[in-house]
PDB file of C-alpha atoms in Angstrom:
ATOM      1  CA  MET Y   1     114.335  77.177  90.398  1.00 43.00           C
ATOM      2  CA  LEU Y   2     113.075  79.873  92.596  1.00 52.00           C
ATOM      3  CA  LEU Y   3     110.514  78.669  95.042  1.00 58.00           C
ATOM      4  CA  LYS Y   4     107.817  80.111  96.943  1.00 57.00           C
ATOM      5  CA  SER Y   5     108.154  78.992 101.024  1.00 54.00           C
ATOM      6  CA  GLY Y   6     105.576  76.155 101.708  1.00 58.00           C
ATOM      7  CA  ILE Y   7     105.222  77.678 105.090  1.00 71.00           C
ATOM      8  CA  ASN Y   8     102.999  80.373 106.171  1.00 56.00           C
ATOM      9  CA  ARG Y   9     104.455  82.748 108.962  1.00 53.00           C
ATOM     10  CA  VAL Y  10     102.737  86.143 110.210  1.00 52.00           C
ATOM     11  CA  GLY Y  11     104.775  89.141 109.064  1.00 49.00           C
ATOM     12  CA  GLY Y  12     106.156  86.966 105.825  1.00 51.00           C
ATOM     13  CA  LYS Y  13     107.764  89.130 103.079  1.00 60.00           C
ATOM     14  CA  ALA Y  14     106.538  87.105 100.447  1.00 62.00           C
ATOM     15  CA  TYR Y  15     105.403  90.125  98.454  1.00 73.00           C
ATOM     16  CA  LEU Y  16     108.727  92.292  99.071  1.00 88.00           C
ATOM     17  CA  SER Y  17     110.892  88.811  98.063  1.00 90.00           C
ATOM     18  CA  GLN Y  18     111.621  90.497  94.381  1.00 91.00           C
ATOM     19  CA  TRP Y  19     112.024  93.960  95.996  1.00 94.00           C
ATOM     20  CA  LEU Y  20     114.477  92.736  98.502  1.00 95.00           C
ATOM     21  CA  CYS Y  21     116.599  89.982  96.060  1.00 95.00           C
ATOM     22  CA  SER Y  22     117.596  93.155  93.916  1.00 95.00           C
ATOM     23  CA  PHE Y  23     119.435  94.742  96.985  1.00 97.00           C
ATOM     24  CA  LEU Y  24     121.595  91.294  97.587  1.00 97.00           C
ATOM     25  CA  PRO Y  25     125.427  92.044  97.858  1.00 97.00           C
ATOM     26  CA  GLU Y  26     127.719  89.709  97.055  1.00 97.00           C
ATOM     27  CA  HIS Y  27     128.426  87.230 100.029  1.00 98.00           C
ATOM     28  CA  THR Y  28     129.744  83.486 100.862  1.00 99.00           C
ATOM     29  CA  LEU Y  29     127.476  83.053 103.797  1.00 99.00           C
ATOM     30  CA  TYR Y  30     123.766  83.722 104.248  1.00 99.00           C
ATOM     31  CA  CYS Y  31     122.433  83.627 107.569  1.00 99.00           C
ATOM     32  CA  GLU Y  32     118.521  84.698 108.136  1.00 99.00           C
ATOM     33  CA  PRO Y  33     118.586  84.898 112.413  1.00 98.00           C
ATOM     34  CA  PHE Y  34     114.700  85.131 112.593  1.00 97.00           C
ATOM     35  CA  ALA Y  35     113.954  82.647 109.508  1.00 97.00           C
ATOM     36  CA  GLY Y  36     110.051  82.068 109.888  1.00 93.00           C
ATOM     37  CA  GLY Y  37     109.071  81.275 106.633  1.00 92.00           C
ATOM     38  CA  ALA Y  38     111.888  82.412 104.497  1.00 95.00           C
ATOM     39  CA  LYS Y  39     110.568  83.882 101.688  1.00 91.00           C
ATOM     40  CA  LEU Y  40     113.660  85.876 100.893  1.00 96.00           C
ATOM     41  CA  PHE Y  41     115.638  82.263 100.938  1.00 97.00           C
ATOM     42  CA  PHE Y  42     113.351  80.632  98.781  1.00 96.00           C
ATOM     43  CA  SER Y  43     112.954  83.778  96.139  1.00 95.00           C
ATOM     44  CA  LYS Y  44     116.922  84.255  95.899  1.00 96.00           C
ATOM     45  CA  GLU Y  45     119.747  82.207  94.019  1.00 96.00           C
ATOM     46  CA  PRO Y  46     121.670  79.631  96.585  1.00 98.00           C
ATOM     47  CA  SER Y  47     124.641  80.838  98.549  1.00 98.00           C
ATOM     48  CA  GLN Y  48     127.905  79.015  98.758  1.00 98.00           C
ATOM     49  CA  VAL Y  49     126.691  78.717 102.636  1.00 99.00           C
ATOM     50  CA  GLU Y  50     123.132  79.450 103.977  1.00 99.00           C
ATOM     51  CA  ILE Y  51     121.931  79.360 107.479  1.00 99.00           C
ATOM     52  CA  LEU Y  52     118.372  79.431 108.688  1.00 99.00           C
ATOM     53  CA  ASN Y  53     117.695  80.089 112.175  1.00 98.00           C
ATOM     54  CA  ASP Y  54     114.095  80.681 114.205  1.00 97.00           C
ATOM     55  CA  ILE Y  55     113.808  80.468 118.050  1.00 95.00           C
ATOM     56  CA  ASP Y  56     110.601  78.439 117.192  1.00 94.00           C
ATOM     57  CA  ASN Y  57     111.417  74.720 117.779  1.00 95.00           C
ATOM     58  CA  ASN Y  58     108.326  73.594 115.763  1.00 94.00           C
ATOM     59  CA  LEU Y  59     109.036  75.138 113.068  1.00 96.00           C
ATOM     60  CA  VAL Y  60     112.794  74.079 113.133  1.00 98.00           C
ATOM     61  CA  ASN Y  61     111.542  70.938 113.506  1.00 98.00           C
ATOM     62  CA  LEU Y  62     109.609  70.661 110.387  1.00 98.00           C
ATOM     63  CA  TYR Y  63     112.333  72.285 108.534  1.00 98.00           C
ATOM     64  CA  LYS Y  64     114.680  69.177 109.558  1.00 98.00           C
ATOM     65  CA  VAL Y  65     111.922  66.521 108.696  1.00 98.00           C
ATOM     66  CA  ILE Y  66     111.619  68.491 105.201  1.00 98.00           C
ATOM     67  CA  GLN Y  67     115.119  67.743 104.816  1.00 98.00           C
ATOM     68  CA  ASN Y  68     115.124  64.037 105.730  1.00 98.00           C
ATOM     69  CA  ASN Y  69     114.440  61.716 102.727  1.00 98.00           C
ATOM     70  CA  GLN Y  70     112.507  59.225 104.920  1.00 98.00           C
ATOM     71  CA  LYS Y  71     110.977  61.628 107.335  1.00 98.00           C
ATOM     72  CA  ARG Y  72     109.938  63.986 104.590  1.00 98.00           C
ATOM     73  CA  GLU Y  73     107.970  60.661 102.498  1.00 98.00           C
ATOM     74  CA  GLU Y  74     106.115  59.818 105.990  1.00 98.00           C
ATOM     75  CA  LEU Y  75     105.227  63.864 106.225  1.00 98.00           C
ATOM     76  CA  ILE Y  76     103.983  63.874 102.734  1.00 98.00           C
ATOM     77  CA  GLU Y  77     101.735  60.616 103.098  1.00 98.00           C
ATOM     78  CA  THR Y  78     100.107  61.627 105.872  1.00 98.00           C
ATOM     79  CA  LEU Y  79      99.497  65.147 105.160  1.00 97.00           C
ATOM     80  CA  ASN Y  80      98.190  63.965 101.870  1.00 96.00           C
ATOM     81  CA  GLU Y  81      95.305  61.449 103.855  1.00 96.00           C
ATOM     82  CA  ILE Y  82      94.158  64.922 105.944  1.00 95.00           C
ATOM     83  CA  PRO Y  83      91.491  67.003 104.511  1.00 93.00           C
ATOM     84  CA  TYR Y  84      91.386  70.442 104.208  1.00 90.00           C
ATOM     85  CA  SER Y  85      88.189  71.428 107.140  1.00 91.00           C
ATOM     86  CA  ARG Y  86      87.598  72.966 109.845  1.00 90.00           C
ATOM     87  CA  SER Y  87      87.085  69.795 112.606  1.00 92.00           C
ATOM     88  CA  VAL Y  88      90.608  68.973 111.612  1.00 91.00           C
ATOM     89  CA  PHE Y  89      91.539  72.659 111.902  1.00 86.00           C
ATOM     90  CA  ASN Y  90      90.258  72.451 115.758  1.00 90.00           C
ATOM     91  CA  HIS Y  91      91.997  69.032 116.587  1.00 91.00           C
ATOM     92  CA  PHE Y  92      95.472  70.009 115.558  1.00 90.00           C
ATOM     93  CA  ARG Y  93      94.754  73.718 117.285  1.00 88.00           C
ATOM     94  CA  LYS Y  94      94.235  71.525 120.637  1.00 89.00           C
ATOM     95  CA  SER Y  95      96.518  68.973 120.240  1.00 88.00           C
ATOM     96  CA  GLU Y  96     100.297  69.126 121.311  1.00 89.00           C
ATOM     97  CA  PRO Y  97     101.935  66.077 119.905  1.00 90.00           C
ATOM     98  CA  GLN Y  98     105.543  65.033 121.144  1.00 89.00           C
ATOM     99  CA  ASP Y  99     106.524  62.761 118.248  1.00 96.00           C
ATOM    100  CA  GLU Y 100     108.664  64.964 115.506  1.00 97.00           C
ATOM    101  CA  ILE Y 101     106.662  63.622 112.472  1.00 98.00           C
ATOM    102  CA  GLU Y 102     103.470  64.504 114.215  1.00 97.00           C
ATOM    103  CA  LYS Y 103     104.750  67.548 115.023  1.00 97.00           C
ATOM    104  CA  ALA Y 104     105.460  68.485 111.743  1.00 98.00           C
ATOM    105  CA  VAL Y 105     102.315  67.566 110.369  1.00 97.00           C
ATOM    106  CA  ARG Y 106     100.612  69.604 112.827  1.00 95.00           C
ATOM    107  CA  TYR Y 107     102.877  72.932 112.473  1.00 94.00           C
ATOM    108  CA  PHE Y 108     102.540  72.785 108.728  1.00 95.00           C
ATOM    109  CA  TYR Y 109      98.697  71.732 108.601  1.00 93.00           C
ATOM    110  CA  LEU Y 110      98.282  75.025 110.865  1.00 92.00           C
ATOM    111  CA  SER Y 111     100.277  77.010 108.832  1.00 88.00           C
ATOM    112  CA  LYS Y 112      98.676  76.518 106.042  1.00 88.00           C
ATOM    113  CA  ALA Y 113      95.022  76.330 107.344  1.00 86.00           C
ATOM    114  CA  SER Y 114      95.266  79.584 109.480  1.00 72.00           C
ATOM    115  CA  PHE Y 115      94.305  82.992 108.428  1.00 53.00           C
ATOM    116  CA  ALA Y 116      97.369  84.859 107.598  1.00 48.00           C
ATOM    117  CA  GLY Y 117      99.704  81.907 108.647  1.00 45.00           C
ATOM    118  CA  ASP Y 118      99.230  82.641 112.313  1.00 52.00           C
ATOM    119  CA  VAL Y 119      99.317  79.121 113.974  1.00 51.00           C
ATOM    120  CA  SER Y 120      98.664  80.529 117.473  1.00 49.00           C
ATOM    121  CA  TYR Y 121      95.924  82.420 117.374  1.00 46.00           C
ATOM    122  CA  GLY Y 122      94.501  82.520 113.320  1.00 51.00           C
ATOM    123  CA  GLY Y 123      91.089  81.009 112.691  1.00 56.00           C
ATOM    124  CA  PHE Y 124      90.477  78.972 110.026  1.00 63.00           C
ATOM    125  CA  GLY Y 125      90.976  80.094 106.505  1.00 53.00           C
ATOM    126  CA  THR Y 126      88.097  79.809 104.487  1.00 57.00           C
ATOM    127  CA  PRO Y 127      87.236  81.527 100.899  1.00 55.00           C
ATOM    128  CA  SER Y 128      86.016  84.988 101.435  1.00 55.00           C
ATOM    129  CA  ARG Y 129      83.367  86.770  98.944  1.00 52.00           C
ATOM    130  CA  SER Y 130      86.149  88.849  97.570  1.00 51.00           C
ATOM    131  CA  THR Y 131      88.551  86.343  96.354  1.00 59.00           C
ATOM    132  CA  THR Y 132      88.197  83.238  94.098  1.00 63.00           C
ATOM    133  CA  ARG Y 133      91.269  81.647  96.060  1.00 70.00           C
ATOM    134  CA  ASN Y 134      90.075  78.217  97.138  1.00 82.00           C
ATOM    135  CA  PRO Y 135      92.524  77.346 100.433  1.00 81.00           C
ATOM    136  CA  SER Y 136      91.887  73.608  99.978  1.00 86.00           C
ATOM    137  CA  MET Y 137      93.981  74.036  96.777  1.00 90.00           C
ATOM    138  CA  THR Y 138      96.536  76.093  98.352  1.00 87.00           C
ATOM    139  CA  TYR Y 139      97.067  73.622 101.001  1.00 89.00           C
ATOM    140  CA  GLN Y 140      97.282  70.556  98.337  1.00 93.00           C
ATOM    141  CA  ASN Y 141      99.530  72.924  96.454  1.00 93.00           C
ATOM    142  CA  SER Y 142     101.939  73.341  99.018  1.00 93.00           C
ATOM    143  CA  ILE Y 143     102.162  69.741  99.867  1.00 96.00           C
ATOM    144  CA  ASN Y 144     102.812  69.203  96.271  1.00 96.00           C
ATOM    145  CA  ALA Y 145     105.821  71.758  96.599  1.00 95.00           C
ATOM    146  CA  LEU Y 146     107.609  69.723  99.650  1.00 97.00           C
ATOM    147  CA  GLU Y 147     109.649  67.517  97.065  1.00 97.00           C
ATOM    148  CA  HIS Y 148     111.251  70.832  95.742  1.00 96.00           C
ATOM    149  CA  ILE Y 149     111.490  72.539  98.823  1.00 97.00           C
ATOM    150  CA  ALA Y 150     113.559  69.808 100.440  1.00 98.00           C
ATOM    151  CA  LYS Y 151     115.894  70.109  97.469  1.00 97.00           C
ATOM    152  CA  ARG Y 152     116.413  74.205  98.099  1.00 97.00           C
ATOM    153  CA  LEU Y 153     117.167  72.910 101.879  1.00 98.00           C
ATOM    154  CA  LYS Y 154     119.301  69.858 101.357  1.00 96.00           C
ATOM    155  CA  VAL Y 155     122.947  71.508 102.322  1.00 96.00           C
ATOM    156  CA  VAL Y 156     121.287  74.188 104.135  1.00 99.00           C
ATOM    157  CA  THR Y 157     122.460  74.465 107.936  1.00 99.00           C
ATOM    158  CA  ILE Y 158     119.122  74.982 110.342  1.00 99.00           C
ATOM    159  CA  GLU Y 159     119.575  76.425 113.730  1.00 99.00           C
ATOM    160  CA  CYS Y 160     117.086  76.873 116.965  1.00 98.00           C
ATOM    161  CA  LEU Y 161     119.316  79.525 118.583  1.00 98.00           C
ATOM    162  CA  ASP Y 162     118.480  82.865 120.103  1.00 97.00           C
ATOM    163  CA  PHE Y 163     119.338  85.627 117.718  1.00 98.00           C
ATOM    164  CA  ARG Y 164     121.934  86.993 119.774  1.00 98.00           C
ATOM    165  CA  ASP Y 165     123.821  83.357 119.603  1.00 99.00           C
ATOM    166  CA  CYS Y 166     122.930  82.913 115.716  1.00 99.00           C
ATOM    167  CA  ILE Y 167     124.557  86.490 114.829  1.00 99.00           C
ATOM    168  CA  SER Y 168     127.472  86.051 117.529  1.00 99.00           C
ATOM    169  CA  LYS Y 169     128.058  82.471 115.580  1.00 99.00           C
ATOM    170  CA  TYR Y 170     127.696  83.573 111.888  1.00 99.00           C
ATOM    171  CA  ASP Y 171     129.119  86.889 111.784  1.00 99.00           C
ATOM    172  CA  SER Y 172     132.103  87.440 109.254  1.00 99.00           C
ATOM    173  CA  ASP Y 173     133.438  89.747 106.860  1.00 98.00           C
ATOM    174  CA  SER Y 174     131.912  87.546 103.808  1.00 99.00           C
ATOM    175  CA  SER Y 175     128.500  87.115 105.674  1.00 99.00           C
ATOM    176  CA  LEU Y 176     125.321  88.359 105.046  1.00 99.00           C
ATOM    177  CA  PHE Y 177     122.732  88.919 107.437  1.00 99.00           C
ATOM    178  CA  PHE Y 178     119.017  89.426 106.170  1.00 99.00           C
ATOM    179  CA  VAL Y 179     117.341  90.585 109.480  1.00 98.00           C
ATOM    180  CA  ASP Y 180     113.011  90.235 109.799  1.00 96.00           C
ATOM    181  CA  ALA Y 181     112.655  90.800 113.174  1.00 95.00           C
ATOM    182  CA  PRO Y 182     109.578  90.845 114.734  1.00 93.00           C
ATOM    183  CA  TYR Y 183     108.047  94.263 114.608  1.00 92.00           C
ATOM    184  CA  LEU Y 184     108.872  96.830 117.408  1.00 91.00           C
ATOM    185  CA  TYR Y 185     105.783  97.275 120.027  1.00 77.00           C
ATOM    186  CA  CYS Y 186     104.080  94.287 118.522  1.00 66.00           C
ATOM    187  CA  ARG Y 187     101.908  93.212 121.320  1.00 53.00           C
ATOM    188  CA  SER Y 188     101.395  89.538 120.093  1.00 48.00           C
ATOM    189  CA  LYS Y 189     103.834  86.762 121.093  1.00 48.00           C
ATOM    190  CA  ARG Y 190     103.003  85.236 117.991  1.00 51.00           C
ATOM    191  CA  TYR Y 191     106.111  86.264 116.097  1.00 49.00           C
ATOM    192  CA  TYR Y 192     109.135  84.956 118.604  1.00 49.00           C
ATOM    193  CA  GLY Y 193     107.018  83.250 121.311  1.00 54.00           C
ATOM    194  CA  GLN Y 194     107.463  85.998 123.326  1.00 64.00           C
ATOM    195  CA  ARG Y 195     107.225  90.224 123.176  1.00 77.00           C
ATOM    196  CA  PHE Y 196     109.913  91.290 121.091  1.00 89.00           C
ATOM    197  CA  THR Y 197     110.616  94.840 123.113  1.00 92.00           C
ATOM    198  CA  TYR Y 198     112.228  98.115 122.635  1.00 95.00           C
ATOM    199  CA  GLU Y 199     115.386  96.568 124.571  1.00 96.00           C
ATOM    200  CA  ASP Y 200     115.557  93.364 122.420  1.00 96.00           C
ATOM    201  CA  HIS Y 201     115.517  95.894 119.238  1.00 97.00           C
ATOM    202  CA  LEU Y 202     118.415  98.320 120.995  1.00 98.00           C
ATOM    203  CA  GLU Y 203     120.391  95.234 121.514  1.00 98.00           C
ATOM    204  CA  LEU Y 204     119.908  93.767 117.876  1.00 99.00           C
ATOM    205  CA  SER Y 205     120.719  97.065 116.683  1.00 99.00           C
ATOM    206  CA  ASN Y 206     123.979  97.274 118.871  1.00 99.00           C
ATOM    207  CA  MET Y 207     125.022  93.653 117.656  1.00 99.00           C
ATOM    208  CA  LEU Y 208     124.204  94.452 113.837  1.00 99.00           C
ATOM    209  CA  HIS Y 209     126.551  97.903 114.059  1.00 99.00           C
ATOM    210  CA  SER Y 210     129.079  95.905 115.655  1.00 99.00           C
ATOM    211  CA  ALA Y 211     129.106  93.197 113.109  1.00 99.00           C
ATOM    212  CA  LYS Y 212     131.476  92.574 110.895  1.00 99.00           C
ATOM    213  CA  ALA Y 213     129.051  91.306 108.055  1.00 99.00           C
ATOM    214  CA  LYS Y 214     126.759  92.923 105.680  1.00 99.00           C
ATOM    215  CA  VAL Y 215     122.939  93.329 106.859  1.00 99.00           C
ATOM    216  CA  MET Y 216     119.850  93.936 105.290  1.00 99.00           C
ATOM    217  CA  PHE Y 217     116.955  95.122 107.940  1.00 99.00           C
ATOM    218  CA  CYS Y 218     113.585  94.896 107.568  1.00 96.00           C
ATOM    219  CA  HIS Y 219     110.706  97.012 109.428  1.00 95.00           C
ATOM    220  CA  TYR Y 220     107.938  99.037 108.823  1.00 93.00           C
ATOM    221  CA  GLU Y 221     107.899 102.673 109.225  1.00 94.00           C
ATOM    222  CA  ASN Y 222     109.013 103.447 112.837  1.00 95.00           C
ATOM    223  CA  PRO Y 223     110.622 106.799 114.150  1.00 96.00           C
ATOM    224  CA  GLU Y 224     112.336 104.824 116.968  1.00 97.00           C
ATOM    225  CA  ILE Y 225     113.536 102.344 114.744  1.00 98.00           C
ATOM    226  CA  ASN Y 226     114.582 105.065 112.044  1.00 97.00           C
ATOM    227  CA  LYS Y 227     116.741 106.307 115.012  1.00 98.00           C
ATOM    228  CA  LEU Y 228     118.214 103.294 115.676  1.00 98.00           C
ATOM    229  CA  TYR Y 229     119.393 102.801 111.851  1.00 98.00           C
ATOM    230  CA  GLY Y 230     119.706 106.669 110.868  1.00 97.00           C
ATOM    231  CA  ASP Y 231     123.597 105.919 109.823  1.00 98.00           C
ATOM    232  CA  TRP Y 232     122.512 103.180 107.359  1.00 98.00           C
ATOM    233  CA  ASN Y 233     121.210 103.424 103.973  1.00 98.00           C
ATOM    234  CA  LYS Y 234     117.245 103.241 103.804  1.00 98.00           C
ATOM    235  CA  TYR Y 235     114.869 102.360 101.003  1.00 97.00           C
ATOM    236  CA  THR Y 236     111.077 101.966 101.206  1.00 96.00           C
ATOM    237  CA  TYR Y 237     108.906 100.321  99.487  1.00 94.00           C
ATOM    238  CA  ARG Y 238     104.983 101.067  99.877  1.00 84.00           C
ATOM    239  CA  SER Y 239     101.959  99.020  98.957  1.00 71.00           C
ATOM    240  CA  PHE Y 240      98.590  97.812 100.171  1.00 59.00           C
ATOM    241  CA  LYS Y 241      98.436  95.466 103.050  1.00 56.00           C
ATOM    242  CA  GLY Y 242      95.625  93.501 101.394  1.00 51.00           C
ATOM    243  CA  SER Y 243      91.870  93.519 101.916  1.00 44.00           C
ATOM    244  CA  HIS Y 244      89.672  92.671 104.766  1.00 47.00           C
ATOM    245  CA  LYS Y 245      88.175  89.253 104.283  1.00 44.00           C
ATOM    246  CA  SER Y 246      84.802  90.050 105.499  1.00 42.00           C
ATOM    247  CA  THR Y 247      84.210  93.314 103.400  1.00 45.00           C
ATOM    248  CA  GLY Y 248      86.901  93.044 100.845  1.00 48.00           C
ATOM    249  CA  GLU Y 249      87.788  96.688 101.573  1.00 51.00           C
ATOM    250  CA  SER Y 250      91.393  97.967 100.795  1.00 53.00           C
ATOM    251  CA  LYS Y 251      93.573  98.291 103.858  1.00 57.00           C
ATOM    252  CA  PRO Y 252      95.601 101.240 104.356  1.00 57.00           C
ATOM    253  CA  LYS Y 253      98.872 101.641 102.659  1.00 67.00           C
ATOM    254  CA  THR Y 254     101.968 100.342 104.144  1.00 76.00           C
ATOM    255  CA  GLN Y 255     105.680 101.215 104.099  1.00 89.00           C
ATOM    256  CA  GLU Y 256     108.045  98.819 104.629  1.00 93.00           C
ATOM    257  CA  CYS Y 257     111.680  99.974 105.095  1.00 96.00           C
ATOM    258  CA  LEU Y 258     115.241  97.924 104.413  1.00 98.00           C
ATOM    259  CA  PHE Y 259     117.793  99.794 106.457  1.00 98.00           C
ATOM    260  CA  VAL Y 260     121.728  98.233 104.916  1.00 99.00           C
ATOM    261  CA  ASN Y 261     125.141  98.992 105.971  1.00 98.00           C
ATOM    262  CA  PHE Y 262     126.433  98.820 102.572  1.00 98.00           C
ATOM    263  CA  LEU Y 263     125.632 100.271  99.262  1.00 94.00           C
ATOM    264  CA  PRO Y 264     123.554  98.367  97.004  1.00 90.00           C
ATOM    265  CA  VAL Y 265     124.649  98.046  93.327  1.00 77.00           C
ATOM    266  CA  LYS Y 266     121.155  97.792  92.751  1.00 62.00           C
ATOM    267  CA  THR Y 267     119.194 100.763  94.407  1.00 56.00           C
ATOM    268  CA  GLN Y 268     115.743 102.498  94.561  1.00 45.00           C
ATOM    269  CA  GLY Y 269     113.150 102.470  92.093  1.00 46.00           C
ATOM    270  CA  LEU Y 270     113.546  99.222  90.211  1.00 48.00           C
ATOM    271  CA  PHE Y 271     109.875  98.069  91.179  1.00 46.00           C
ATOM    272  CA  ASN Y 272     106.874  99.420  91.523  1.00 42.00           C
ATOM    273  CA  GLY Y 273     106.368 101.103  95.445  1.00 45.00           C
ATOM    274  CA  ALA Y 274     110.252 101.248  96.092  1.00 48.00           C
ATOM    275  CA  VAL Y 275     111.398 104.494  96.932  1.00 50.00           C
TER     276      VAL Y 275
END
């Protein structure tokens, strides 16, 4: 059963998941050094060995709580008692719980109730005039999906490592890295807890070019990224970003790029928007 991730994160790749799955090569070990909401992981078929890594200890704590039967039951029971409301949202935004269950409750709630999944800075997600989407129902459906998500995570290794350590630890001839790093020159700290600089991207590129593993690297169209991965195969996906919440007007087209260090069995033109 292919799932949607129960966790929203800024920069998620949910709308690209089907397209990305078409590029997956043969591998034994699958690893996401920047897992976030792990949209591709939840969309693909299970691999023999799977690693989800993220530097955000709150996110990692949530994944580990979901993995544990007893803790997950407590998490679901608590979430079901919490209404979808602005007052609860504001309370969680200000709170700093230390208990792992309370931390998981807070993080899950904010990931679903924050606009665009922005746990740190996003405002409270409310219905807009241009959509019939019901955020409260989406929140409840996400709680209901946690048992299915737990089954998918059951035999997955969850790590909380710096990307350098993660790549070094899991690199091998039979590995596949799906790398969805923070966008270059994104000023916000919301993606990685700190700004991900050009120097970080340069070091990441050097590590990936030296890796034994197959690599799928995602980024929006950017000339400096093109230079870093210019010797790899490149595929693009064009789409609209969505619509402005206040006006309903379409946002400009965006072009997501996929760079791979192997020749995919399936390549371009399979889906609308692929180039």
